GROMACS .gro file of C-alpha atoms in nm:
model
  113
    1MET     CA    1   0.000   0.000   0.000
    2ALA     CA    2   0.141   0.342  -0.092
    3TYR     CA    3   0.137   0.627   0.157
    4ASP     CA    4   0.207   0.995   0.112
    5VAL     CA    5   0.503   1.027   0.346
    6MET     CA    6   0.733   1.302   0.464
    7PRO     CA    7   1.052   1.101   0.521
    8PRO     CA    8   1.178   1.128   0.878
    9PRO     CA    9   1.504   1.312   0.933
   10THR     CA   10   1.807   1.096   1.009
   11ASP     CA   11   1.870   1.290   1.328
   12ILE     CA   12   1.774   1.604   1.513
   13ILE     CA   13   2.046   1.860   1.573
   14LEU     CA   14   1.942   2.106   1.838
   15PRO     CA   15   2.138   2.360   2.039
   16PHE     CA   16   2.142   2.301   2.411
   17PHE     CA   17   2.063   2.649   2.533
   18ARG     CA   18   2.272   2.639   2.853
   19ASP     CA   19   2.595   2.610   2.657
   20VAL     CA   20   2.721   2.607   2.301
   21GLU     CA   21   2.729   2.228   2.244
   22THR     CA   22   2.503   2.064   1.986
   23TYR     CA   23   2.341   1.730   2.055
   24HIS     CA   24   2.244   1.470   1.795
   25VAL     CA   25   1.938   1.249   1.851
   26PRO     CA   26   1.948   0.953   1.607
   27LEU     CA   27   1.613   0.895   1.438
   28THR     CA   28   1.667   0.589   1.223
   29GLY     CA   29   1.617   0.224   1.302
   30PRO     CA   30   1.406  -0.086   1.252
   31GLY     CA   31   1.097   0.039   1.440
   32ARG     CA   32   0.747   0.061   1.294
   33LEU     CA   33   0.427   0.235   1.399
   34ALA     CA   34   0.104   0.164   1.213
   35GLY     CA   35  -0.266   0.226   1.232
   36GLU     CA   36  -0.431  -0.103   1.147
   37PHE     CA   37  -0.791  -0.222   1.146
   38PRO     CA   38  -0.991  -0.218   1.364
   39ASP     CA   39  -0.861   0.004   1.647
   40GLY     CA   40  -0.572   0.199   1.493
   41ILE     CA   41  -0.729   0.349   1.182
   42THR     CA   42  -0.836   0.709   1.135
   43THR     CA   43  -1.214   0.744   1.154
   44VAL     CA   44  -1.494   0.994   1.203
   45GLU     CA   45  -1.786   0.844   1.394
   46GLY     CA   46  -1.660   0.496   1.309
   47VAL     CA   47  -1.626   0.560   0.933
   48PRO     CA   48  -1.269   0.535   0.795
   49VAL     CA   49  -1.131   0.862   0.657
   50PRO     CA   50  -0.797   0.982   0.522
   51ALA     CA   51  -0.633   1.212   0.777
   52GLU     CA   52  -0.292   1.357   0.853
   53VAL     CA   53  -0.096   1.148   1.104
   54ARG     CA   54   0.202   1.305   1.281
   55VAL     CA   55   0.463   1.117   1.482
   56LEU     CA   56   0.637   1.327   1.750
   57LEU     CA   57   0.939   1.228   1.953
   58ARG     CA   58   0.848   1.188   2.321
   59ARG     CA   59   1.124   1.256   2.571
   60ALA     CA   60   1.126   1.397   2.922
   61SER     CA   61   0.996   1.753   2.933
   62GLY     CA   62   1.277   1.990   2.847
   63GLN     CA   63   1.500   1.715   2.709
   64VAL     CA   64   1.656   1.772   2.366
   65GLY     CA   65   1.418   1.676   2.085
   66ASP     CA   66   1.101   1.646   2.296
   67GLY     CA   67   0.801   1.713   2.072
   68ALA     CA   68   0.998   1.713   1.746
   69VAL     CA   69   0.791   1.597   1.448
   70VAL     CA   70   0.976   1.299   1.301
   71ALA     CA   71   0.721   1.187   1.040
   72VAL     CA   72   0.400   1.303   0.875
   73VAL     CA   73   0.186   1.064   0.672
   74GLN     CA   74  -0.156   1.076   0.513
   75SER     CA   75  -0.367   0.776   0.606
   76ALA     CA   76  -0.529   0.584   0.321
   77ALA     CA   77  -0.901   0.602   0.240
   78ASP     CA   78  -0.950   0.295   0.461
   79GLY     CA   79  -0.788   0.482   0.754
   80THR     CA   80  -0.470   0.273   0.767
   81TRP     CA   81  -0.127   0.433   0.797
   82GLU     CA   82   0.234   0.331   0.858
   83VAL     CA   83   0.565   0.489   0.958
   84THR     CA   84   0.884   0.282   0.937
   85GLY     CA   85   1.251   0.344   1.009
   86LEU     CA   86   1.205   0.456   1.371
   87PRO     CA   87   1.475   0.399   1.633
   88GLU     CA   88   1.452   0.146   1.914
   89GLY     CA   89   1.454   0.275   2.269
   90PHE     CA   90   1.243   0.585   2.201
   91THR     CA   91   0.875   0.652   2.251
   92PHE     CA   92   0.648   0.869   2.040
   93ASP     CA   93   0.319   1.056   2.049
   94VAL     CA   94   0.097   1.002   1.745
   95THR     CA   95  -0.158   1.266   1.649
   96ALA     CA   96  -0.432   1.223   1.388
   97ARG     CA   97  -0.556   1.553   1.243
   98LEU     CA   98  -0.855   1.626   1.021
   99ALA     CA   99  -1.005   1.966   0.947
  100GLY     CA  100  -1.325   2.028   1.143
  101GLN     CA  101  -1.249   1.749   1.393
  102ASN     CA  102  -1.069   1.737   1.726
  103ASP     CA  103  -0.724   1.582   1.706
  104VAL     CA  104  -0.685   1.228   1.838
  105ILE     CA  105  -0.365   1.170   2.035
  106MET     CA  106  -0.206   0.839   2.126
  107SER     CA  107   0.074   0.910   2.370
  108ASP     CA  108   0.385   0.727   2.483
  109ILE     CA  109   0.381   0.472   2.199
  110THR     CA  110   0.676   0.237   2.143
  111PRO     CA  111   0.752   0.118   1.788
  112VAL     CA  112   0.751  -0.255   1.715
  113VAL     CA  113   1.059  -0.412   1.562
   0.00000   0.00000   0.00000
């Protein structure tokens, strides 16, 4: 199945504001997140819809990279979606967005390998 995907960056390079060092957070690996039937698809009132799905890096509040968007995909007409190439040992928040609807957030999700 083909998905419209913004490829994730290979790492995040962010300044650490207390000093001049730069930290690299690796964002590649064998991990996979997916919205599969029946519970993980994008729906409105139980009807599958295509929606924007964002994957955000979840780290401790204030830690480098927390909240960084690592992937954006458009779910298919049947509501399914997939993001691959995520690193092991990290957790993510997944947000489904559709105009005119409240966002749906799944937090603290660990990719499967």
